[in-house]
Coordinates of C-alpha atoms in Angstrom, one line a residue:
M1 CA 34.1 -35.2 19.4
P2 CA 37.9 -33.8 20.8
S3 CA 38.0 -30.7 23.0
T4 CA 41.2 -28.3 22.2
L5 CA 43.0 -26.6 24.7
G6 CA 45.8 -23.9 24.6
V7 CA 48.7 -25.4 26.6
I8 CA 50.9 -22.7 28.6
L9 CA 54.2 -25.2 30.3
G10 CA 55.0 -22.5 33.4
N11 CA 59.4 -22.6 33.7
R12 CA 61.8 -20.6 35.7
D13 CA 65.1 -21.4 34.6
F14 CA 67.0 -22.1 37.9
F15 CA 64.5 -24.8 38.6
P16 CA 65.1 -28.5 37.2
D17 CA 64.6 -28.8 33.3
A18 CA 63.1 -32.5 34.3
L19 CA 60.3 -31.3 35.6
I20 CA 59.0 -29.5 32.3
S21 CA 59.6 -32.4 30.3
E22 CA 57.9 -34.8 32.9
A23 CA 55.2 -32.4 32.9
R24 CA 55.1 -32.9 29.5
Q25 CA 54.7 -36.4 29.1
Q26 CA 52.1 -36.5 31.6
L27 CA 50.1 -34.3 30.2
T28 CA 50.3 -35.9 26.2
T29 CA 48.8 -39.3 28.0
L30 CA 46.3 -37.3 30.2
F31 CA 45.0 -35.8 26.7
S32 CA 45.1 -38.8 25.0
Q33 CA 43.3 -40.3 27.3
L34 CA 40.6 -37.5 27.4
D35 CA 40.7 -37.0 24.0
V36 CA 41.8 -33.7 23.8
T37 CA 44.0 -32.1 21.0
P38 CA 46.6 -29.7 22.6
I39 CA 47.7 -26.6 21.2
W40 CA 51.6 -25.5 22.6
L41 CA 55.4 -25.2 22.0
T42 CA 57.3 -27.7 20.9
Q43 CA 60.8 -27.8 21.7
G44 CA 61.7 -26.8 18.9
Q45 CA 60.4 -23.1 19.5
T46 CA 61.5 -22.7 22.9
K47 CA 63.7 -24.4 25.1
L48 CA 61.9 -27.0 26.4
G49 CA 58.5 -26.2 24.5
D50 CA 57.9 -23.7 27.9
V51 CA 57.0 -20.1 28.3
Q52 CA 59.7 -18.1 30.6
G53 CA 60.5 -14.5 29.7
W54 CA 58.6 -12.5 27.2
P55 CA 60.3 -13.5 24.1
D56 CA 58.4 -17.0 24.5
A57 CA 55.1 -15.1 24.8
V58 CA 55.3 -13.6 22.1
K59 CA 55.5 -17.0 20.4
C60 CA 52.9 -18.7 22.4
G61 CA 50.3 -15.9 22.2
E62 CA 51.1 -15.8 18.2
L63 CA 50.3 -19.9 18.1
F64 CA 47.3 -19.5 20.1
R65 CA 45.8 -16.7 17.7
T66 CA 46.5 -19.2 14.6
H67 CA 44.6 -21.2 16.5
R68 CA 42.1 -18.9 18.0
A69 CA 39.2 -20.9 16.2
E70 CA 39.9 -23.7 17.4
I71 CA 40.9 -23.2 21.1
E72 CA 38.1 -23.9 23.4
G73 CA 40.4 -23.3 27.0
I74 CA 43.6 -22.5 28.2
L75 CA 45.0 -24.9 30.9
V76 CA 48.0 -23.2 32.5
C77 CA 50.2 -26.2 34.2
L78 CA 53.2 -25.3 36.6
P79 CA 55.1 -27.8 37.0
N80 CA 57.4 -25.0 39.4
F81 CA 56.9 -21.9 40.5
G82 CA 56.7 -20.8 36.4
D83 CA 57.1 -16.6 34.8
E84 CA 53.8 -15.6 36.2
K85 CA 54.5 -12.1 34.2
A86 CA 55.5 -14.1 31.0
L87 CA 51.9 -16.9 30.8
S88 CA 49.8 -13.6 31.4
D89 CA 51.3 -12.2 28.8
A90 CA 51.0 -15.3 26.0
I91 CA 47.3 -15.2 27.2
R92 CA 47.1 -11.8 26.5
L93 CA 49.1 -11.9 23.4
S94 CA 46.9 -14.4 21.7
E95 CA 43.3 -12.7 22.3
L96 CA 41.8 -15.4 23.4
N97 CA 38.3 -15.0 25.3
V98 CA 37.8 -18.6 26.4
P99 CA 38.5 -20.3 30.1
I100 CA 41.1 -20.7 31.4
L101 CA 42.3 -23.2 34.5
V102 CA 45.7 -23.3 36.2
Q103 CA 46.7 -26.2 37.7
A104 CA 50.0 -26.5 40.2
C105 CA 52.5 -29.1 40.4
P106 CA 53.1 -30.4 44.4
D107 CA 56.1 -31.2 45.7
D108 CA 56.8 -34.4 47.3
L109 CA 58.4 -34.0 51.0
D110 CA 61.4 -36.2 50.4
A111 CA 62.4 -34.1 47.5
F112 CA 63.0 -30.1 48.9
G113 CA 66.9 -30.8 46.8
L114 CA 67.8 -28.3 44.2
E115 CA 67.2 -31.3 42.2
R116 CA 63.3 -31.6 42.4
R117 CA 61.8 -28.3 44.6
R118 CA 59.3 -27.4 42.5
D119 CA 58.0 -24.0 44.5
A120 CA 54.2 -23.9 42.2
F121 CA 52.5 -23.8 45.2
C122 CA 54.1 -20.4 45.7
G123 CA 53.8 -20.0 42.0
K124 CA 50.2 -20.4 41.7
I125 CA 49.5 -17.5 44.0
S126 CA 51.4 -15.1 41.9
A127 CA 50.4 -16.7 38.4
C128 CA 46.8 -15.9 39.6
N129 CA 47.6 -12.4 41.1
N130 CA 48.7 -11.8 37.6
L131 CA 45.9 -13.2 36.0
R132 CA 43.6 -10.6 38.2
Q133 CA 45.9 -7.8 37.0
Y134 CA 44.9 -8.6 33.9
G135 CA 41.7 -8.6 34.2
Y136 CA 41.2 -12.4 33.2
K137 CA 38.6 -15.0 34.7
Y138 CA 39.9 -18.0 36.0
T139 CA 39.3 -21.5 37.5
L140 CA 41.0 -23.6 40.3
T141 CA 41.7 -27.0 40.4
R142 CA 40.0 -28.4 43.9
D143 CA 43.5 -28.6 45.3
H144 CA 46.0 -25.8 45.9
T145 CA 48.5 -28.4 44.4
V146 CA 48.0 -31.4 42.4
A147 CA 49.7 -33.9 41.0
I148 CA 49.1 -34.2 36.6
N149 CA 48.8 -38.4 37.0
S150 CA 46.5 -38.2 39.9
D151 CA 42.4 -39.0 39.7
R152 CA 42.0 -35.6 41.0
F153 CA 43.2 -34.0 38.7
R154 CA 41.9 -35.8 36.1
E155 CA 38.3 -35.2 37.2
D156 CA 38.9 -31.3 37.7
L157 CA 40.1 -31.4 33.7
T158 CA 37.3 -33.5 32.9
S159 CA 34.9 -30.6 34.8
F160 CA 37.3 -28.1 33.1
L161 CA 36.3 -29.2 29.5
A162 CA 32.6 -29.4 30.2
T163 CA 32.5 -25.9 31.2
C164 CA 34.4 -24.7 27.9
R165 CA 31.8 -26.9 26.3
V166 CA 28.9 -24.6 27.6
V167 CA 30.6 -20.8 27.4
R168 CA 31.8 -21.9 23.7
G169 CA 28.0 -22.9 23.2
L170 CA 26.2 -20.6 24.8
R171 CA 28.3 -17.4 23.1
R172 CA 27.2 -18.4 19.8
V173 CA 23.5 -20.6 20.2
R174 CA 20.6 -19.5 17.8
L175 CA 17.4 -20.7 19.8
G176 CA 13.6 -20.5 17.5
A177 CA 10.8 -19.3 19.4
V178 CA 7.8 -20.9 17.5
G179 CA 4.8 -19.1 18.2
A180 CA 3.7 -16.5 20.7
R181 CA 3.7 -17.7 24.5
P182 CA 0.2 -18.3 26.0
N183 CA -1.3 -15.7 27.4
A184 CA -1.5 -17.0 31.1
F185 CA 1.9 -17.4 31.3
N186 CA 4.1 -14.5 32.2
T187 CA 6.3 -17.4 34.1
T188 CA 8.1 -17.5 30.1
R189 CA 8.7 -14.0 29.4
F190 CA 11.9 -12.6 29.4
S191 CA 14.5 -10.6 28.0
E192 CA 15.5 -11.2 24.2
K193 CA 17.7 -7.7 24.4
L194 CA 19.7 -9.3 27.8
F195 CA 20.2 -13.1 26.1
E196 CA 21.6 -11.4 22.8
A197 CA 24.1 -9.7 25.2
A198 CA 25.4 -12.4 25.9
G199 CA 25.3 -14.0 22.5
I200 CA 22.2 -16.1 22.5
S201 CA 20.0 -14.8 19.3
V202 CA 16.5 -15.9 19.8
N203 CA 14.7 -16.3 16.1
T204 CA 10.7 -16.2 16.0
I205 CA 8.0 -17.8 13.6
D206 CA 4.3 -17.5 13.9
L207 CA 2.3 -20.8 14.4
S208 CA 0.3 -19.2 11.4
E209 CA 2.9 -19.9 8.6
V210 CA 4.1 -23.4 10.6
F211 CA 0.2 -24.5 10.4
G212 CA 0.2 -22.8 6.3
S213 CA 3.2 -24.5 5.3
A214 CA 2.1 -28.3 7.0
Q215 CA -1.1 -27.9 5.3
R216 CA 0.4 -27.6 2.1
I217 CA 2.6 -30.4 2.5
A218 CA 0.8 -33.4 0.4
D219 CA 0.0 -36.7 2.3
A220 CA 1.7 -39.1 0.1
D221 CA 4.6 -36.8 0.2
T222 CA 8.3 -39.2 0.8
R223 CA 9.7 -36.8 3.6
V224 CA 5.7 -37.2 5.3
K225 CA 6.0 -41.2 5.1
Q226 CA 9.5 -41.3 6.5
R227 CA 9.2 -39.3 9.4
I228 CA 6.1 -41.1 10.5
E229 CA 8.2 -44.4 10.5
Q230 CA 10.4 -42.6 12.3
I231 CA 7.7 -41.4 14.8
R232 CA 6.2 -45.3 15.3
S233 CA 10.0 -46.8 15.4
Y234 CA 10.7 -44.3 18.3
A235 CA 7.7 -44.4 20.6
D236 CA 5.4 -47.0 20.9
A237 CA 2.5 -45.5 18.8
S238 CA -0.3 -48.6 19.1
K239 CA -2.6 -45.9 20.7
A240 CA -1.6 -42.4 18.2
P241 CA -4.3 -42.3 14.6
N242 CA -3.1 -42.2 11.8
E243 CA -4.0 -39.0 11.6
S244 CA -2.5 -37.2 14.4
L245 CA 0.8 -38.8 13.5
L246 CA 0.6 -37.3 9.8
K247 CA 0.1 -33.9 11.6
M248 CA 3.1 -34.6 13.5
A249 CA 5.2 -35.4 10.7
K250 CA 4.1 -32.7 8.9
F251 CA 4.6 -29.7 11.9
A252 CA 8.3 -31.5 12.5
L253 CA 9.2 -31.7 9.0
V254 CA 8.3 -27.3 8.2
V255 CA 10.0 -27.3 12.3
D256 CA 13.3 -28.9 10.6
D257 CA 13.4 -26.9 7.1
W258 CA 12.7 -23.5 9.2
M259 CA 16.0 -24.3 11.6
Q260 CA 18.3 -26.0 8.9
E261 CA 17.5 -22.2 7.2
L262 CA 19.1 -20.3 10.0
G263 CA 21.2 -22.3 11.6
L264 CA 19.2 -22.9 15.0
T265 CA 19.9 -25.2 17.7
A266 CA 17.3 -25.5 19.9
T267 CA 13.3 -24.6 20.0
A268 CA 10.5 -23.3 22.5
I269 CA 7.4 -24.1 20.9
Q270 CA 4.0 -22.5 21.6
C271 CA 2.5 -26.4 22.7
W272 CA -1.2 -25.0 24.1
S273 CA -3.5 -24.2 23.1
S274 CA -3.7 -22.7 19.7
M275 CA -2.0 -26.1 18.7
Q276 CA -4.9 -27.8 19.3
K277 CA -7.9 -25.7 18.6
N278 CA -6.5 -25.1 15.0
F279 CA -4.2 -28.1 14.4
G280 CA -5.5 -30.5 16.1
V281 CA -2.8 -32.5 18.0
N282 CA -0.2 -32.2 20.7
V283 CA 3.9 -31.6 19.4
C284 CA 5.1 -33.1 22.5
T285 CA 6.3 -36.5 20.2
I286 CA 8.1 -34.0 18.3
M287 CA 9.8 -32.0 20.9
S288 CA 10.6 -35.3 22.6
M289 CA 12.5 -36.9 19.1
M290 CA 14.3 -33.0 18.5
S291 CA 16.1 -33.0 22.6
E292 CA 17.3 -37.0 21.8
Q293 CA 19.1 -35.5 18.8
M294 CA 20.6 -33.2 21.2
L295 CA 18.6 -29.9 19.7
P296 CA 16.6 -29.4 22.8
S297 CA 13.5 -28.3 22.4
A298 CA 10.9 -26.3 25.4
C299 CA 7.4 -25.9 26.0
E300 CA 5.1 -23.1 26.4
V301 CA 7.3 -21.1 24.4
D302 CA 9.7 -21.2 27.4
I303 CA 13.3 -19.9 25.8
A304 CA 14.9 -19.1 29.2
G305 CA 13.9 -23.0 29.6
V306 CA 15.8 -24.5 26.8
V307 CA 19.0 -22.0 27.2
S308 CA 18.9 -23.9 30.3
M309 CA 18.6 -27.5 28.6
Y310 CA 21.2 -26.4 26.3
A311 CA 23.8 -25.7 29.1
L312 CA 23.2 -28.9 30.9
Q313 CA 23.5 -30.9 27.3
L314 CA 26.8 -29.0 26.7
A315 CA 28.6 -29.9 30.3
S316 CA 27.0 -33.7 30.4
K317 CA 27.0 -34.4 26.9
K318 CA 23.6 -35.7 27.5
P319 CA 19.7 -34.9 26.2
S320 CA 17.9 -32.9 28.8
A321 CA 14.2 -32.1 29.6
L322 CA 11.8 -28.6 31.2
V323 CA 10.0 -30.3 34.0
D324 CA 7.7 -28.4 36.6
W325 CA 8.8 -28.4 39.9
N326 CA 5.1 -30.2 40.4
N327 CA 4.1 -31.7 43.7
N328 CA 5.7 -32.1 47.0
Y329 CA 6.5 -36.3 47.4
G330 CA 4.1 -37.6 50.7
N331 CA 6.0 -35.5 54.4
D332 CA 9.9 -36.1 52.5
P333 CA 11.4 -32.5 52.7
D334 CA 14.1 -33.7 50.2
K335 CA 11.5 -35.1 47.4
C336 CA 9.6 -33.8 45.3
V337 CA 7.5 -35.0 41.4
L338 CA 8.9 -33.3 38.7
F339 CA 5.9 -33.6 36.1
H340 CA 5.3 -32.7 32.2
C341 CA 2.6 -34.0 29.9
G342 CA 5.0 -34.5 28.3
N343 CA 8.2 -34.1 26.3
W344 CA 10.7 -35.8 27.7
A345 CA 14.1 -37.2 25.6
K346 CA 13.6 -40.6 24.9
D347 CA 16.8 -40.7 27.2
F348 CA 14.3 -40.2 30.6
L349 CA 11.8 -42.6 29.9
P350 CA 12.9 -46.2 29.2
D351 CA 9.0 -47.0 28.6
I352 CA 7.9 -43.9 26.7
R353 CA 5.2 -44.3 24.8
I354 CA 2.5 -42.1 23.3
G355 CA -0.4 -40.8 24.4
T356 CA -2.5 -38.0 25.4
A357 CA -2.7 -35.5 27.9
P358 CA -5.2 -35.4 30.2
I359 CA -5.5 -32.1 31.8
L360 CA -5.6 -29.8 28.5
G361 CA -8.1 -32.7 27.3
T362 CA -10.5 -31.5 29.9
V363 CA -10.8 -27.8 28.6
L364 CA -9.3 -28.6 24.6
C365 CA -11.4 -32.3 23.5
E366 CA -8.2 -34.9 25.0
Q367 CA -8.5 -36.2 21.2
N368 CA -6.4 -33.1 20.0
T369 CA -4.2 -33.4 22.6
V370 CA -2.6 -36.7 21.1
G371 CA 1.0 -36.8 20.8
A372 CA 1.6 -36.0 24.3
L373 CA 3.4 -38.7 25.6
E374 CA 3.9 -41.0 28.6
G375 CA 6.8 -42.8 31.0
R376 CA 8.7 -42.4 34.2
T377 CA 11.9 -41.8 34.5
P378 CA 14.0 -44.3 36.6
A379 CA 16.8 -44.3 39.9
G380 CA 20.0 -42.7 38.7
P381 CA 22.0 -39.2 38.6
L382 CA 20.1 -35.7 38.6
S383 CA 21.6 -32.1 37.3
C384 CA 18.6 -29.2 37.4
R385 CA 19.1 -25.8 36.5
R386 CA 17.2 -23.2 35.4
V387 CA 18.2 -19.6 33.9
S388 CA 15.9 -16.6 34.3
T389 CA 16.1 -12.9 32.5
D390 CA 15.7 -10.0 35.6
D391 CA 14.6 -7.4 33.6
L392 CA 14.3 -4.8 36.2
Q393 CA 18.1 -5.3 38.0
R394 CA 19.4 -5.7 34.3
K395 CA 21.2 -9.2 34.2
I396 CA 20.6 -12.7 34.3
R397 CA 20.7 -15.3 36.6
A398 CA 20.7 -18.7 37.3
Y399 CA 20.6 -21.3 39.8
V400 CA 21.9 -25.1 39.4
G401 CA 21.7 -27.7 41.5
N402 CA 22.6 -32.1 41.4
G403 CA 20.3 -34.6 43.1
L404 CA 19.5 -38.3 42.1
F405 CA 15.9 -39.7 40.3
T406 CA 14.7 -42.5 43.0
D407 CA 12.9 -45.7 42.5
D408 CA 9.8 -44.6 44.4
P409 CA 6.6 -45.7 43.9
L410 CA 4.2 -42.6 41.7
N411 CA 1.1 -43.6 40.5
T412 CA 0.0 -40.5 37.6
F413 CA 0.5 -40.4 34.0
G414 CA 2.5 -38.0 32.2
T415 CA 6.2 -37.8 31.4
R416 CA 7.0 -37.9 35.6
A417 CA 9.8 -38.5 38.0
V418 CA 10.5 -39.0 41.6
A419 CA 13.6 -36.5 42.4
H420 CA 15.5 -36.7 45.6
V421 CA 17.6 -33.5 46.2
P422 CA 19.0 -32.5 49.4
K423 CA 17.8 -29.5 51.5
L424 CA 15.4 -29.4 48.9
Q425 CA 13.3 -26.9 50.6
K426 CA 16.2 -24.3 51.3
L427 CA 16.7 -24.7 47.2
M428 CA 12.8 -23.7 46.9
H429 CA 13.1 -20.8 49.2
V430 CA 15.9 -19.7 46.8
I431 CA 13.3 -20.2 43.9
C432 CA 10.2 -18.4 45.1
K433 CA 12.2 -15.9 46.5
N434 CA 14.1 -14.8 44.1
G435 CA 11.3 -14.8 41.8
F436 CA 13.0 -18.2 39.4
E437 CA 9.8 -19.4 36.9
H438 CA 8.1 -23.1 38.2
H439 CA 9.8 -25.1 34.6
A440 CA 13.5 -26.3 35.5
A441 CA 15.5 -27.9 32.9
M442 CA 17.1 -31.3 34.1
N443 CA 19.7 -33.8 33.0
G444 CA 20.6 -37.3 34.2
S445 CA 24.1 -36.8 35.2
H446 CA 25.9 -35.0 37.7
C447 CA 27.1 -31.6 36.5
A448 CA 26.3 -28.9 38.2
E449 CA 29.9 -27.8 39.2
P450 CA 31.0 -26.9 35.5
V451 CA 27.5 -25.4 34.4
A452 CA 27.7 -23.0 38.0
E453 CA 31.6 -22.2 37.1
A454 CA 31.0 -21.5 33.5
L455 CA 27.3 -19.3 33.8
G456 CA 29.2 -17.2 36.7
T457 CA 32.8 -16.9 37.1
Y458 CA 33.0 -16.9 32.7
M459 CA 29.3 -15.5 31.3
G460 CA 29.4 -13.0 34.2
W461 CA 25.7 -14.1 35.6
D462 CA 24.5 -14.5 39.0
V463 CA 24.5 -17.8 39.9
Y464 CA 23.1 -19.8 43.4
H465 CA 24.5 -23.2 42.9
H466 CA 22.7 -25.5 45.5
H467 CA 25.2 -28.3 45.5
A468 CA 27.7 -25.8 47.3
E469 CA 26.1 -25.1 49.5
V470 CA 24.2 -27.9 51.0

């Protein structure tokens, strides 16, 4: 889907008009390449479609306000020094509460005459000073000045668009908690009220309601047969009994209907032990299928975990999974084993197949755990993240970082991966010292930067960015 940005071209009238026209042309080209729809003033509305002075600020504010449902973020572009007060006034009049990216164009050493002089290096400092005075949070490009048509700015803007998606998505997401958390797992406790204050709503349903509704669906129901075929098409189900597939299909239909009724985007499910004792199956396959469809699903009613999954998904536009930081990898201090029994999306598991959960099977009877997935994640990029509600401090905290999946040997079962994270021991100290949970979200991308920016700058959460620290 295309992104929509409000765009402000800052200007001061004693700088050359050509600089504004060139910037507009370059931005138009870049927006087309990145599938961005700009909302900006036209040359008929102001002199150059720019913003300088109060009248232009009023026009820009009104334009943004009429498109407030569409605009995901604001780009402030300074082809020259700009009018720092006018651009801040325009944002205030827009009544928008979205991320803001401030970009300034560089001067050329051989163009300091009146014909090409910019002074945007200085103007950006003044623009940020005014935004700060007006109470706005904003994002900076990595370099103080950066050319619009450079790869460096293209990367900055791409990262900013990911930040916008995370902020917009989290501020309005509706989650579903299916069942109570396993009694032994205090680690999946969370504050529903802290999340609600951040715009994250949680809806609940008891497992007894799900089981009861599933049992009332006839085996011969057309939707049941269709769902079983979808399961068989999704993963190797050759070792899954028909009875287990039937239960999984009915469970999926009940949860699907409930999510559609309440407009839910993601779920966290009590995957043990009531599931095995009272329903006789693992629903890992169903959770994997939902995550693959960009409807993330976390195990053990880990609502904070599925928030973590969703943020990475928003940034990367790829499925996420919930993992355990599970094992050391020999004597390598920067590698570890990621594991679950398991419900990872197919995106992580090219060799995906339906099996059982041997660990749970030792106490719950292995035939009751059919539906757990098996597979190995191959080498590739990795982003990891965890959100936690700190009730004692009355705040939401998070960590995020980048690493790699590796192809190092690993002889075990379940859904599994070997991860390489630079300075992993430091990250483990941060996790343990701050009481983070053993669950983490992972994503097959490198998106730590935009996620950290979204959560820290715009959501106001306490964020440790491991990638920035190493």
